[in-house]
Every structure is written in structure tokens, then in C-alpha cells.
Amino acid sequence: MQTESMTGRPPSDSPRSRGKSETRVFRSSDSELRKMSEWFRRFAAESGLPEGRALDLELCLNEIVTNINHYAYQEGAGEHDVRVTIERKDGALEATIEDDGRPFNPLDAGPLQRPESIEASQVGGWGIPIFRALADEVRYERRGDANLLTLLVRDSGKS
Amino acid sequence: MELTYEDLEDGVRTVRLVGRLDVEGSQEIDLKFTSLTASHQACVIVDLSLVDFLSSLGLGTLVRSAKAQMSRQGKIVLLAPQPHVARVLQNTRVDEVVDVFYDFEQARRAVRTASGPRG
């Protein structure tokens, strides 16, 4: 697997080719989200991922990293590193998000309940249902002190 | 994120959002949006046609106001979400409790019917 170092250096050739990947490390702060989105959109466009599918994966990444920023660490723990790797696969884009927060497998979360009414409906808790609905595959692994969540979005997938 | 609004002669308020309703976008408009849509009883159409990205935190901004308006016997409906935004509304089942319209006049009739014509 080719992996670009985290120096902000652009890839030397188009990531359209299978196996091309890039990794970036972001601080666990919501102020980093747009920077992550901009980086992802550039990679997705260069890799030829259809626009609708790129939007799907961009939203998945936003939801996952927002969850990490808000819930993975104890209050006052300061900012941690969130490592995001995206890789062009054959007919798909794969993203892996790694954090060193408390163990959390989002695949253990139950399905979203149908709200009875707007008065009874919850505000929040939508991040996991969103990325589980949009991604074609989701895998979770606890490796040492790290959570690794991997999502696959196919070129011709759900959207 | 941009927010503009207009009060129509029949008492319906239209609020138009433009841009990304992500974490940063929702922080940018949250105070003004809440003030315009939830601080008093109102019939509100939120035009989403120029919102090109909706995350769960942005969705929270919309749903909080819809809940508040319901408790005041008012109503908020959503207008013309782009396909990707509409899918977020479906995947979170928010479209089952907040009405979504693609025609402005239908949206207008729906909010007026819910709260009764004013003024």
C-alpha cells in the first residue's frame, strides 16, 4: 500500500490508480472538520469517485470524527490525534479512522427507533445511523489502545 | 452559511439557508435561526434548496426549532432539500416527524393549516 507521509505534500500522481492512499492527522477538534472535508473532496475527485458517493463518504467522515471529538475522551483531556487514511480500491474508496479514545464499537448501537412525534423525537444520536446507512461496509477493530473504524463506499453503491 | 428570511402577508415566515449546514455552519446560524424560528409562535418554511451538505449537528438545529414550535402550537416545514440532504432526513427518520415539501404553495398551505391563518 502506498501511503503519503503527513507533510501536506500532494501525491506525485493521480490516486485514480488502485492502491493509492493518503493519511492525514487531525486534532480532535470540530474546527478541523472542514479542513478534513477539503482534503477528502480533493482526493475523491482525483480518484474518480462519483460525486454522490463522495458526498456520502464525506458525511460519514464528518459524523465519525464529530463523535470522536465529542465522546471519545474525558472532559479536560485536551486534544488528541485523529488519523484518517483514505485509499482507492478497485471500484471503491475506503476510509479508516483511528483514535486513541475509550473503546467504542458503533456497530453495537441498535437501530434508530421510529419517533412517535416531533415532541417525542430525540435531538441528536443521528451520526451512527447516518454513516451505517450511507457506507456499503463498516468494520470495527480495537487494536491496542486504538479504535479503528473502516468504511467502504463503492463507486456504484447505495446512492 | 447564509441565512435570510421574509415575512409574507399571510403571516408565514420563510427562512432560506445557503451553504453547508455542518458543525461550523450550524454554529454560524444557530442563534439567529433559533431566534427567527423558535422564540415565538410562528408558521415557518425553511427553504433548504441551497443547502448542499447536512450533518447531524446541523440537523439538530432544525429539529430543536421544530420541537419548540410544536410546543407553541406553531409549525415548521422543510422545503426542497437536495437529494443528498433528503437522504439524511430519511436515514435519521426526521422526515417522519417534520414535513418535507417540494412545492412552495403546498408548504405554505401546510403551515397555515397547522396553526390557522393569522393577522
Short mmCIF file of C-alpha atoms in Angstrom, two decimals:
data_model
loop_
_atom_site.label_atom_id
_atom_site.label_comp_id
_atom_site.label_asym_id
_atom_site.label_seq_id
_atom_site.Cartn_x
_atom_site.Cartn_y
_atom_site.Cartn_z
CA MET A 1 0.00 0.00 0.00
CA GLN A 2 1.29 3.42 -0.88
CA THR A 3 0.91 5.88 1.93
CA GLU A 4 1.79 9.51 1.71
CA SER A 5 3.53 10.97 4.71
CA MET A 6 1.68 13.61 6.72
CA THR A 7 3.56 16.59 5.46
CA GLY A 8 0.83 18.06 3.33
CA ARG A 9 2.77 17.06 0.26
CA PRO A 10 0.47 16.39 -2.71
CA PRO A 11 0.56 12.95 -4.25
CA SER A 12 3.01 12.55 -7.10
CA ASP A 13 0.40 11.06 -9.40
CA SER A 14 -3.34 10.65 -9.60
CA PRO A 15 -4.90 8.46 -6.89
CA ARG A 16 -7.26 7.07 -9.53
CA SER A 17 -4.98 4.06 -9.60
CA ARG A 18 -5.95 1.29 -7.24
CA GLY A 19 -4.00 1.19 -4.01
CA LYS A 20 -3.20 4.87 -3.85
CA SER A 21 -3.75 6.21 -0.37
CA GLU A 22 -3.20 9.26 1.76
CA THR A 23 -3.15 9.74 5.50
CA ARG A 24 -3.74 12.91 7.48
CA VAL A 25 -3.71 13.52 11.21
CA PHE A 26 -6.21 15.99 12.62
CA ARG A 27 -6.66 17.36 16.11
CA SER A 28 -9.78 16.13 17.91
CA SER A 29 -11.49 19.46 17.42
CA ASP A 30 -14.55 20.37 15.38
CA SER A 31 -12.56 23.24 13.91
CA GLU A 32 -10.61 20.61 11.94
CA LEU A 33 -13.66 19.16 10.18
CA ARG A 34 -13.73 21.47 7.18
CA LYS A 35 -10.03 21.00 6.63
CA MET A 36 -10.62 17.26 6.61
CA SER A 37 -13.53 17.66 4.19
CA GLU A 38 -11.49 19.77 1.80
CA TRP A 39 -8.69 17.20 1.78
CA PHE A 40 -11.14 14.35 1.30
CA ARG A 41 -13.01 16.07 -1.55
CA ARG A 42 -9.79 16.71 -3.42
CA PHE A 43 -8.72 13.08 -3.09
CA ALA A 44 -12.18 11.77 -4.01
CA ALA A 45 -12.35 13.95 -7.12
CA GLU A 46 -8.88 12.91 -8.25
CA SER A 47 -9.74 9.28 -7.66
CA GLY A 48 -12.81 9.47 -9.87
CA LEU A 49 -15.33 8.58 -7.15
CA PRO A 50 -18.79 9.66 -8.36
CA GLU A 51 -19.92 12.92 -6.77
CA GLY A 52 -22.89 11.44 -4.92
CA ARG A 53 -20.76 8.73 -3.40
CA ALA A 54 -18.09 11.25 -2.45
CA LEU A 55 -20.74 13.26 -0.59
CA ASP A 56 -21.80 10.08 1.21
CA LEU A 57 -18.30 9.28 2.41
CA GLU A 58 -17.57 12.91 3.27
CA LEU A 59 -20.64 12.95 5.51
CA CYS A 60 -19.65 9.61 7.08
CA LEU A 61 -16.22 11.01 7.93
CA ASN A 62 -17.76 14.15 9.41
CA GLU A 63 -20.12 12.13 11.59
CA ILE A 64 -17.47 9.71 12.83
CA VAL A 65 -14.89 12.36 13.63
CA THR A 66 -17.52 14.56 15.29
CA ASN A 67 -18.46 11.60 17.50
CA ILE A 68 -14.81 11.09 18.40
CA ASN A 69 -14.33 14.79 19.17
CA HIS A 70 -17.39 14.87 21.43
CA TYR A 71 -17.41 11.48 23.13
CA ALA A 72 -14.10 9.59 22.85
CA TYR A 73 -12.23 11.45 25.54
CA GLN A 74 -12.85 12.56 29.09
CA GLU A 75 -13.61 16.21 29.61
CA GLY A 76 -10.46 18.20 30.05
CA ALA A 77 -8.38 15.54 28.34
CA GLY A 78 -7.15 18.06 25.79
CA GLU A 79 -6.89 17.49 22.09
CA HIS A 80 -5.82 14.12 20.73
CA ASP A 81 -4.81 12.97 17.27
CA VAL A 82 -7.38 11.50 14.90
CA ARG A 83 -5.72 9.72 11.99
CA VAL A 84 -7.67 9.36 8.77
CA THR A 85 -6.50 7.22 5.84
CA ILE A 86 -8.30 7.05 2.53
CA GLU A 87 -7.40 4.51 -0.09
CA ARG A 88 -8.54 3.94 -3.65
CA LYS A 89 -9.65 0.35 -4.05
CA ASP A 90 -10.91 -1.42 -7.13
CA GLY A 91 -14.30 0.24 -7.65
CA ALA A 92 -14.45 1.71 -4.19
CA LEU A 93 -12.95 4.18 -1.74
CA GLU A 94 -12.03 3.02 1.74
CA ALA A 95 -11.56 5.26 4.75
CA THR A 96 -10.06 4.25 8.08
CA ILE A 97 -10.39 6.48 11.11
CA GLU A 98 -8.15 5.81 14.09
CA ASP A 99 -8.43 7.38 17.53
CA ASP A 100 -6.96 6.59 20.94
CA GLY A 101 -10.13 7.29 22.87
CA ARG A 102 -12.18 4.96 25.03
CA PRO A 103 -13.16 1.67 23.33
CA PHE A 104 -16.28 2.16 21.26
CA ASN A 105 -17.76 -0.07 18.62
CA PRO A 106 -20.50 1.86 16.81
CA LEU A 107 -21.73 -1.38 15.26
CA ASP A 108 -23.07 -2.34 18.70
CA ALA A 109 -25.58 0.51 18.55
CA GLY A 110 -29.16 -0.56 17.98
CA PRO A 111 -31.33 0.65 15.12
CA LEU A 112 -32.87 4.09 15.24
CA GLN A 113 -36.36 3.93 16.71
CA ARG A 114 -39.22 5.45 14.81
CA PRO A 115 -40.10 8.74 16.56
CA GLU A 116 -43.72 8.88 17.71
CA SER A 117 -43.97 12.61 17.17
CA ILE A 118 -41.84 15.70 16.89
CA GLU A 119 -42.43 16.34 20.60
CA ALA A 120 -41.10 12.87 21.50
CA SER A 121 -38.30 12.78 18.97
CA GLN A 122 -34.73 12.97 20.12
CA VAL A 123 -32.34 15.73 19.14
CA GLY A 124 -29.09 14.00 18.29
CA GLY A 125 -27.87 10.42 18.13
CA TRP A 126 -28.06 10.51 14.35
CA GLY A 127 -24.39 10.21 13.48
CA ILE A 128 -24.14 6.42 13.69
CA PRO A 129 -27.38 5.75 11.75
CA ILE A 130 -26.21 8.15 9.05
CA PHE A 131 -22.87 6.50 8.36
CA ARG A 132 -24.26 2.98 8.69
CA ALA A 133 -26.89 3.83 6.10
CA LEU A 134 -24.53 5.50 3.65
CA ALA A 135 -21.49 3.22 3.75
CA ASP A 136 -21.52 -0.09 1.89
CA GLU A 137 -19.34 -1.77 4.50
CA VAL A 138 -18.32 -0.81 8.03
CA ARG A 139 -15.73 -2.66 10.12
CA TYR A 140 -14.55 -2.00 13.66
CA GLU A 141 -11.39 -3.17 15.37
CA ARG A 142 -9.86 -2.39 18.74
CA ARG A 143 -6.11 -2.58 18.24
CA GLY A 144 -4.09 -1.91 21.38
CA ASP A 145 -5.27 1.44 22.69
CA ALA A 146 -6.82 2.47 19.40
CA ASN A 147 -10.24 2.30 17.80
CA LEU A 148 -10.08 1.62 14.07
CA LEU A 149 -13.23 2.15 12.08
CA THR A 150 -13.10 1.31 8.38
CA LEU A 151 -15.75 2.29 5.85
CA LEU A 152 -16.02 1.23 2.26
CA VAL A 153 -18.05 3.20 -0.28
CA ARG A 154 -18.37 1.63 -3.72
CA ASP A 155 -18.46 3.66 -6.91
CA SER A 156 -21.82 2.14 -7.74
CA GLY A 157 -23.26 1.68 -4.30
CA LYS A 158 -26.21 2.88 -2.28
CA SER A 159 -26.75 6.37 -3.64
CA MET B 1 -23.54 29.64 5.95
CA GLU B 2 -26.02 32.35 4.98
CA LEU B 3 -29.46 32.92 6.43
CA THR B 4 -32.11 35.26 5.06
CA TYR B 5 -35.79 35.49 5.90
CA GLU B 6 -39.01 37.06 4.72
CA ASP B 7 -42.35 37.53 6.44
CA LEU B 8 -45.21 37.06 4.00
CA GLU B 9 -48.51 38.94 4.22
CA ASP B 10 -50.35 35.85 5.48
CA GLY B 11 -48.07 35.53 8.49
CA VAL B 12 -45.91 32.77 7.08
CA ARG B 13 -42.20 33.25 7.62
CA THR B 14 -39.77 31.83 5.09
CA VAL B 15 -36.19 31.22 6.16
CA ARG B 16 -33.66 30.44 3.47
CA LEU B 17 -30.38 28.74 4.31
CA VAL B 18 -27.46 28.73 1.91
CA GLY B 19 -24.29 26.67 2.19
CA ARG B 20 -23.03 23.84 4.37
CA LEU B 21 -25.11 23.01 7.42
CA ASP B 22 -22.27 21.16 9.11
CA VAL B 23 -20.85 21.76 12.59
CA GLU B 24 -19.35 25.09 11.63
CA GLY B 25 -22.35 26.15 9.57
CA SER B 26 -24.81 25.36 12.32
CA GLN B 27 -22.73 27.32 14.81
CA GLU B 28 -22.78 30.28 12.44
CA ILE B 29 -26.57 30.42 12.12
CA ASP B 30 -27.83 28.72 15.28
CA LEU B 31 -28.58 31.85 17.33
CA LYS B 32 -30.29 33.75 14.52
CA PHE B 33 -32.14 30.69 13.26
CA THR B 34 -33.46 29.87 16.74
CA SER B 35 -34.49 33.47 17.31
CA LEU B 36 -36.36 33.59 13.99
CA THR B 37 -38.00 30.18 14.17
CA ALA B 38 -38.49 29.23 17.81
CA SER B 39 -38.75 32.30 20.02
CA HIS B 40 -42.48 32.82 19.44
CA GLN B 41 -45.41 31.01 17.83
CA ALA B 42 -44.97 31.06 14.06
CA CYS B 43 -45.62 29.28 10.76
CA VAL B 44 -42.20 28.75 9.23
CA ILE B 45 -41.00 27.35 5.93
CA VAL B 46 -37.29 26.51 5.99
CA ASP B 47 -36.00 26.57 2.42
CA LEU B 48 -33.20 24.00 2.14
CA SER B 49 -32.84 24.14 -1.63
CA LEU B 50 -29.41 25.79 -1.43
CA VAL B 51 -28.10 23.69 1.44
CA ASP B 52 -25.58 21.32 -0.12
CA PHE B 53 -24.43 19.45 2.99
CA LEU B 54 -26.34 18.49 6.14
CA SER B 55 -24.67 16.81 9.10
CA SER B 56 -26.30 15.52 12.27
CA LEU B 57 -25.38 18.63 14.25
CA GLY B 58 -26.93 20.81 11.56
CA LEU B 59 -29.99 18.63 11.68
CA GLY B 60 -30.18 19.25 15.41
CA THR B 61 -30.53 22.96 14.76
CA LEU B 62 -33.58 22.29 12.56
CA VAL B 63 -35.22 19.75 14.86
CA ARG B 64 -34.78 21.79 18.03
CA SER B 65 -36.72 24.63 16.46
CA ALA B 66 -39.38 22.28 15.08
CA LYS B 67 -39.90 20.83 18.55
CA ALA B 68 -40.07 24.27 20.14
CA GLN B 69 -42.53 25.47 17.53
CA MET B 70 -44.77 22.46 18.05
CA SER B 71 -44.92 23.19 21.77
CA ARG B 72 -46.08 26.72 20.89
CA GLN B 73 -48.77 25.39 18.53
CA GLY B 74 -46.78 26.67 15.59
CA LYS B 75 -45.24 24.63 12.81
CA ILE B 76 -42.05 24.32 10.81
CA VAL B 77 -41.87 22.55 7.47
CA LEU B 78 -38.87 21.95 5.22
CA LEU B 79 -38.79 22.92 1.57
CA ALA B 80 -36.96 21.40 -1.38
CA PRO B 81 -33.95 19.61 0.12
CA GLN B 82 -31.37 18.49 -2.41
CA PRO B 83 -31.24 14.69 -2.87
CA HIS B 84 -28.31 14.16 -0.54
CA VAL B 85 -29.90 16.29 2.18
CA ALA B 86 -33.21 14.48 1.69
CA ARG B 87 -31.44 11.17 2.25
CA VAL B 88 -30.10 12.40 5.58
CA LEU B 89 -33.64 13.35 6.61
CA GLN B 90 -34.78 9.85 5.63
CA ASN B 91 -31.91 7.96 7.25
CA THR B 92 -32.48 9.74 10.55
CA ARG B 93 -36.28 9.37 10.21
CA VAL B 94 -36.64 13.10 10.80
CA ASP B 95 -38.82 13.27 7.68
CA GLU B 96 -41.38 11.20 9.60
CA VAL B 97 -41.95 13.97 12.14
CA VAL B 98 -41.08 17.13 10.21
CA ASP B 99 -42.98 17.55 6.94
CA VAL B 100 -40.94 17.97 3.77
CA PHE B 101 -42.38 19.66 0.66
CA TYR B 102 -41.04 20.30 -2.81
CA ASP B 103 -43.66 22.84 -3.79
CA PHE B 104 -43.72 26.23 -2.10
CA GLU B 105 -47.50 26.71 -2.20
CA GLN B 106 -48.09 23.28 -0.70
CA ALA B 107 -45.66 24.10 2.08
CA ARG B 108 -47.39 27.41 2.64
CA ARG B 109 -50.82 25.80 2.90
CA ALA B 110 -49.48 23.16 5.28
CA VAL B 111 -48.04 25.59 7.81
CA ARG B 112 -51.09 27.87 7.65
CA THR B 113 -53.47 24.95 8.14
CA ALA B 114 -51.50 23.72 11.12
CA SER B 115 -51.60 26.96 13.04
CA GLY B 116 -54.55 28.71 11.47
CA PRO B 117 -54.28 31.93 9.49
CA ARG B 118 -53.04 34.89 11.41
CA GLY B 119 -53.43 38.59 11.05
#
